[in-house]
PDB file of C-alpha atoms in Angstrom:
ATOM      1  CA  UNK A   1       0.000  -0.001   0.002  1.00 61.00           C
ATOM      2  CA  UNK A   2       2.876   2.369   0.771  1.00 64.00           C
ATOM      3  CA  UNK A   3       4.361   1.839  -2.675  1.00 62.00           C
ATOM      4  CA  UNK A   4       1.388   3.633  -4.221  1.00 64.00           C
ATOM      5  CA  UNK A   5       2.656   6.827  -2.538  1.00 67.00           C
ATOM      6  CA  UNK A   6       5.762   8.341  -4.136  1.00 68.00           C
ATOM      7  CA  UNK A   7       6.857   9.836  -0.798  1.00 70.00           C
ATOM      8  CA  UNK A   8       7.609   6.334   0.504  1.00 72.00           C
ATOM      9  CA  UNK A   9      10.296   5.764  -2.113  1.00 77.00           C
ATOM     10  CA  UNK A  10      11.758   9.185  -1.425  1.00 77.00           C
ATOM     11  CA  UNK A  11      12.049   8.432   2.302  1.00 73.00           C
ATOM     12  CA  UNK A  12      13.761   5.103   1.647  1.00 77.00           C
ATOM     13  CA  UNK A  13      16.205   6.701  -0.781  1.00 79.00           C
ATOM     14  CA  UNK A  14      17.079   9.610   1.517  1.00 78.00           C
ATOM     15  CA  UNK A  15      17.557   7.405   4.590  1.00 75.00           C
ATOM     16  CA  UNK A  16      19.492   4.744   2.688  1.00 74.00           C
ATOM     17  CA  UNK A  17      21.878   7.273   1.147  1.00 76.00           C
ATOM     18  CA  UNK A  18      22.398   9.222   4.383  1.00 73.00           C
ATOM     19  CA  UNK A  19      25.132   6.851   5.594  1.00 65.00           C
ATOM     20  CA  UNK A  20      28.525   7.351   4.013  1.00 60.00           C
ATOM     21  CA  UNK A  21      30.004   3.865   4.460  1.00 60.00           C
ATOM     22  CA  UNK A  22      29.072   0.695   2.597  1.00 57.00           C
ATOM     23  CA  UNK A  23      31.917  -1.479   3.757  1.00 60.00           C
ATOM     24  CA  UNK A  24      30.347  -3.580   6.533  1.00 65.00           C
ATOM     25  CA  UNK A  25      27.292  -5.696   7.052  1.00 63.00           C
ATOM     26  CA  UNK A  26      26.641  -3.635  10.184  1.00 65.00           C
ATOM     27  CA  UNK A  27      26.172  -0.491   8.110  1.00 73.00           C
ATOM     28  CA  UNK A  28      23.570  -2.256   5.994  1.00 73.00           C
ATOM     29  CA  UNK A  29      21.742  -3.453   9.095  1.00 76.00           C
ATOM     30  CA  UNK A  30      21.827   0.004  10.656  1.00 78.00           C
ATOM     31  CA  UNK A  31      20.486   1.518   7.426  1.00 78.00           C
ATOM     32  CA  UNK A  32      17.673  -1.016   7.412  1.00 80.00           C
ATOM     33  CA  UNK A  33      16.853  -0.198  11.067  1.00 82.00           C
ATOM     34  CA  UNK A  34      16.843   3.549  10.429  1.00 82.00           C
ATOM     35  CA  UNK A  35      14.746   3.063   7.313  1.00 80.00           C
ATOM     36  CA  UNK A  36      12.203   1.026   9.287  1.00 82.00           C
ATOM     37  CA  UNK A  37      11.984   3.668  12.026  1.00 83.00           C
ATOM     38  CA  UNK A  38      11.484   6.496   9.523  1.00 78.00           C
ATOM     39  CA  UNK A  39       8.833   4.527   7.662  1.00 80.00           C
ATOM     40  CA  UNK A  40       6.976   3.836  10.929  1.00 81.00           C
ATOM     41  CA  UNK A  41       7.050   7.542  11.749  1.00 77.00           C
ATOM     42  CA  UNK A  42       5.951   8.415   8.200  1.00 71.00           C
ATOM     43  CA  UNK A  43       3.105   5.896   8.334  1.00 75.00           C
ATOM     44  CA  UNK A  44       1.839   7.272  11.645  1.00 75.00           C
ATOM     45  CA  UNK A  45       2.249  11.008  10.999  1.00 70.00           C
ATOM     46  CA  UNK A  46       2.059  11.505   7.220  1.00 67.00           C
ATOM     47  CA  UNK A  47       0.430   8.529   5.507  1.00 63.00           C
ATOM     48  CA  UNK A  48      -2.142   8.224   8.262  1.00 68.00           C
ATOM     49  CA  UNK A  49      -4.784   5.817   9.366  1.00 76.00           C
ATOM     50  CA  UNK A  50      -6.931   5.006   6.331  1.00 77.00           C
ATOM     51  CA  UNK A  51     -10.141   4.410   8.298  1.00 81.00           C
ATOM     52  CA  UNK A  52      -9.796   7.606  10.323  1.00 83.00           C
ATOM     53  CA  UNK A  53      -9.003   9.663   7.227  1.00 83.00           C
ATOM     54  CA  UNK A  54     -11.925   8.125   5.361  1.00 86.00           C
ATOM     55  CA  UNK A  55     -14.342   9.068   8.150  1.00 89.00           C
ATOM     56  CA  UNK A  56     -12.998  12.641   8.211  1.00 89.00           C
ATOM     57  CA  UNK A  57     -13.335  13.004   4.450  1.00 89.00           C
ATOM     58  CA  UNK A  58     -16.891  11.622   4.447  1.00 91.00           C
ATOM     59  CA  UNK A  59     -17.937  14.135   7.121  1.00 93.00           C
ATOM     60  CA  UNK A  60     -16.260  16.927   5.171  1.00 91.00           C
ATOM     61  CA  UNK A  61     -18.034  15.761   2.018  1.00 90.00           C
ATOM     62  CA  UNK A  62     -21.443  15.979   3.698  1.00 91.00           C
ATOM     63  CA  UNK A  63     -20.631  19.495   4.880  1.00 91.00           C
ATOM     64  CA  UNK A  64     -19.360  20.508   1.421  1.00 90.00           C
ATOM     65  CA  UNK A  65     -22.493  19.100  -0.250  1.00 90.00           C
ATOM     66  CA  UNK A  66     -24.710  21.173   2.067  1.00 89.00           C
ATOM     67  CA  UNK A  67     -22.662  24.281   1.282  1.00 88.00           C
ATOM     68  CA  UNK A  68     -22.771  23.488  -2.458  1.00 87.00           C
ATOM     69  CA  UNK A  69     -26.569  23.467  -2.332  1.00 87.00           C
ATOM     70  CA  UNK A  70     -26.572  27.023  -1.016  1.00 87.00           C
ATOM     71  CA  UNK A  71     -23.821  28.651  -3.057  1.00 87.00           C
ATOM     72  CA  UNK A  72     -23.839  26.432  -6.185  1.00 82.00           C
ATOM     73  CA  UNK A  73     -20.084  25.804  -6.135  1.00 83.00           C
ATOM     74  CA  UNK A  74     -19.216  22.126  -6.129  1.00 85.00           C
ATOM     75  CA  UNK A  75     -15.474  22.025  -6.870  1.00 88.00           C
ATOM     76  CA  UNK A  76     -14.766  21.169  -3.225  1.00 89.00           C
ATOM     77  CA  UNK A  77     -17.287  18.294  -3.451  1.00 88.00           C
ATOM     78  CA  UNK A  78     -15.473  16.875  -6.469  1.00 90.00           C
ATOM     79  CA  UNK A  79     -12.096  17.171  -4.726  1.00 92.00           C
ATOM     80  CA  UNK A  80     -13.392  15.376  -1.646  1.00 90.00           C
ATOM     81  CA  UNK A  81     -14.994  12.639  -3.759  1.00 91.00           C
ATOM     82  CA  UNK A  82     -11.657  12.090  -5.495  1.00 92.00           C
ATOM     83  CA  UNK A  83      -9.828  11.915  -2.157  1.00 88.00           C
ATOM     84  CA  UNK A  84     -12.444   9.471  -0.809  1.00 88.00           C
ATOM     85  CA  UNK A  85     -12.004   7.260  -3.867  1.00 90.00           C
ATOM     86  CA  UNK A  86      -8.237   7.207  -3.292  1.00 85.00           C
ATOM     87  CA  UNK A  87      -8.756   6.293   0.366  1.00 83.00           C
ATOM     88  CA  UNK A  88     -11.256   3.569  -0.559  1.00 86.00           C
ATOM     89  CA  UNK A  89      -8.681   2.157  -2.971  1.00 85.00           C
ATOM     90  CA  UNK A  90      -6.076   2.175  -0.199  1.00 81.00           C
ATOM     91  CA  UNK A  91      -8.504   0.461   2.155  1.00 81.00           C
ATOM     92  CA  UNK A  92      -9.262  -2.246  -0.415  1.00 84.00           C
ATOM     93  CA  UNK A  93      -5.531  -2.834  -0.932  1.00 81.00           C
ATOM     94  CA  UNK A  94      -5.056  -2.978   2.825  1.00 77.00           C
ATOM     95  CA  UNK A  95      -7.732  -5.681   3.170  1.00 78.00           C
ATOM     96  CA  UNK A  96      -6.303  -7.586   0.211  1.00 80.00           C
ATOM     97  CA  UNK A  97      -2.799  -7.504   1.682  1.00 76.00           C
ATOM     98  CA  UNK A  98      -4.179  -8.621   5.056  1.00 73.00           C
ATOM     99  CA  UNK A  99      -5.911 -11.568   3.422  1.00 74.00           C
ATOM    100  CA  UNK A 100      -2.696 -12.532   1.621  1.00 73.00           C
ATOM    101  CA  UNK A 101      -0.723 -12.329   4.869  1.00 70.00           C
ATOM    102  CA  UNK A 102      -3.269 -14.511   6.666  1.00 68.00           C
ATOM    103  CA  UNK A 103      -3.237 -17.090   3.890  1.00 68.00           C
ATOM    104  CA  UNK A 104       0.553 -17.151   3.795  1.00 68.00           C
ATOM    105  CA  UNK A 105       0.850 -17.534   7.561  1.00 67.00           C
ATOM    106  CA  UNK A 106      -1.950 -20.075   8.041  1.00 63.00           C
ATOM    107  CA  UNK A 107      -2.136 -21.611   4.596  1.00 61.00           C
ATOM    108  CA  UNK A 108      -4.783 -24.150   3.892  1.00 62.00           C
ATOM    109  CA  UNK A 109      -5.141 -25.885   7.225  1.00 64.00           C
ATOM    110  CA  UNK A 110      -6.785 -28.900   5.591  1.00 64.00           C
ATOM    111  CA  UNK A 111      -4.011 -29.586   3.069  1.00 70.00           C
ATOM    112  CA  UNK A 112      -2.929 -32.914   4.579  1.00 73.00           C
ATOM    113  CA  UNK A 113      -6.521 -34.112   4.862  1.00 70.00           C
ATOM    114  CA  UNK A 114      -7.470 -33.226   1.281  1.00 69.00           C
ATOM    115  CA  UNK A 115      -4.194 -34.567  -0.098  1.00 74.00           C
ATOM    116  CA  UNK A 116      -4.783 -37.924   1.611  1.00 77.00           C
ATOM    117  CA  UNK A 117      -8.359 -38.060   0.282  1.00 75.00           C
ATOM    118  CA  UNK A 118      -7.245 -37.236  -3.260  1.00 74.00           C
ATOM    119  CA  UNK A 119      -4.478 -39.844  -3.104  1.00 81.00           C
ATOM    120  CA  UNK A 120      -6.912 -42.450  -1.808  1.00 79.00           C
ATOM    121  CA  UNK A 121      -9.390 -41.635  -4.585  1.00 76.00           C
ATOM    122  CA  UNK A 122      -6.620 -41.818  -7.196  1.00 78.00           C
ATOM    123  CA  UNK A 123      -5.556 -45.251  -5.938  1.00 78.00           C
ATOM    124  CA  UNK A 124      -9.175 -46.419  -5.830  1.00 77.00           C
ATOM    125  CA  UNK A 125      -9.835 -45.227  -9.389  1.00 78.00           C
ATOM    126  CA  UNK A 126      -6.628 -46.661 -10.878  1.00 80.00           C
ATOM    127  CA  UNK A 127      -6.833 -49.721 -13.096  1.00 83.00           C
ATOM    128  CA  UNK A 128      -3.946 -52.015 -12.240  1.00 84.00           C
ATOM    129  CA  UNK A 129      -4.936 -54.762 -14.630  1.00 88.00           C
ATOM    130  CA  UNK A 130      -7.855 -56.504 -16.395  1.00 89.00           C
ATOM    131  CA  UNK A 131      -8.863 -59.935 -17.619  1.00 91.00           C
ATOM    132  CA  UNK A 132      -9.165 -60.002 -21.401  1.00 89.00           C
ATOM    133  CA  UNK A 133     -11.688 -61.994 -23.493  1.00 87.00           C
ATOM    134  CA  UNK A 134      -9.650 -65.201 -23.156  1.00 91.00           C
ATOM    135  CA  UNK A 135      -9.495 -64.736 -19.349  1.00 90.00           C
ATOM    136  CA  UNK A 136      -5.795 -63.774 -19.230  1.00 91.00           C
ATOM    137  CA  UNK A 137      -4.575 -61.142 -16.746  1.00 92.00           C
ATOM    138  CA  UNK A 138      -3.280 -58.036 -18.586  1.00 90.00           C
ATOM    139  CA  UNK A 139      -1.368 -55.380 -16.618  1.00 88.00           C
ATOM    140  CA  UNK A 140       0.492 -53.264 -19.203  1.00 88.00           C
ATOM    141  CA  UNK A 141      -1.093 -49.911 -20.043  1.00 86.00           C
ATOM    142  CA  UNK A 142      -1.173 -50.442 -23.834  1.00 89.00           C
ATOM    143  CA  UNK A 143      -2.748 -53.876 -23.555  1.00 90.00           C
ATOM    144  CA  UNK A 144      -5.253 -52.621 -20.941  1.00 90.00           C
ATOM    145  CA  UNK A 145      -6.289 -49.919 -23.406  1.00 91.00           C
ATOM    146  CA  UNK A 146      -6.686 -52.538 -26.176  1.00 92.00           C
ATOM    147  CA  UNK A 147      -8.799 -54.786 -23.902  1.00 91.00           C
ATOM    148  CA  UNK A 148     -11.072 -51.863 -22.981  1.00 91.00           C
ATOM    149  CA  UNK A 149     -11.388 -50.760 -26.596  1.00 92.00           C
ATOM    150  CA  UNK A 150     -12.252 -54.299 -27.774  1.00 90.00           C
ATOM    151  CA  UNK A 151     -14.775 -54.751 -24.958  1.00 90.00           C
ATOM    152  CA  UNK A 152     -16.695 -51.572 -25.816  1.00 90.00           C
ATOM    153  CA  UNK A 153     -16.527 -52.232 -29.574  1.00 88.00           C
ATOM    154  CA  UNK A 154     -18.078 -55.653 -28.965  1.00 85.00           C
ATOM    155  CA  UNK A 155     -20.629 -54.189 -26.537  1.00 85.00           C
ATOM    156  CA  UNK A 156     -21.873 -51.501 -28.920  1.00 84.00           C
ATOM    157  CA  UNK A 157     -21.856 -53.542 -32.125  1.00 82.00           C
ATOM    158  CA  UNK A 158     -24.099 -56.338 -33.268  1.00 72.00           C
ATOM    159  CA  UNK A 159     -23.453 -59.233 -35.562  1.00 71.00           C
ATOM    160  CA  UNK A 160     -27.004 -59.939 -36.629  1.00 72.00           C
ATOM    161  CA  UNK A 161     -29.318 -56.937 -36.613  1.00 68.00           C
ATOM    162  CA  UNK A 162     -33.028 -57.633 -36.770  1.00 72.00           C
ATOM    163  CA  UNK A 163     -35.932 -55.252 -37.354  1.00 72.00           C
ATOM    164  CA  UNK A 164     -33.864 -52.334 -38.583  1.00 69.00           C
ATOM    165  CA  UNK A 165     -37.045 -50.533 -39.589  1.00 74.00           C
ATOM    166  CA  UNK A 166     -38.013 -50.044 -35.928  1.00 72.00           C
ATOM    167  CA  UNK A 167     -34.566 -48.695 -35.125  1.00 64.00           C
TER     168      UNK A 167
END
């Protein structure tokens, strides 16, 4: 959500480039710590709470709509509607990111159960072998396919059709 705001990238760049040394791992870690602290401050004081800002803007919109009815000027109403749309977009992204985080942390809690059921069904539905027309056990995939094909050809064909007119 922060990446949609250009100020976030500016803060990261300024904080990251503020240290003069690049020679140690410690300097990278300290840069990362400072960057995190500045982003927390920025989130709290500049970016703001989306829900709180949305409520403020909606109240301001109601007030601006009442004023627009009296004086006929609605440019402030349009500005507030645009700001509300941006905040609603941020809120939707926030919920989407929260859902992704929950799914990544919890995953599908029933994975083992469903995997075992699918494996069991696969084993149950597998054809290991068949007896052919001469009652021989066939267990190779090509010969199983031939046995099945011959069986259904024989089942759906007839050698001596009678009363074709009724058919």
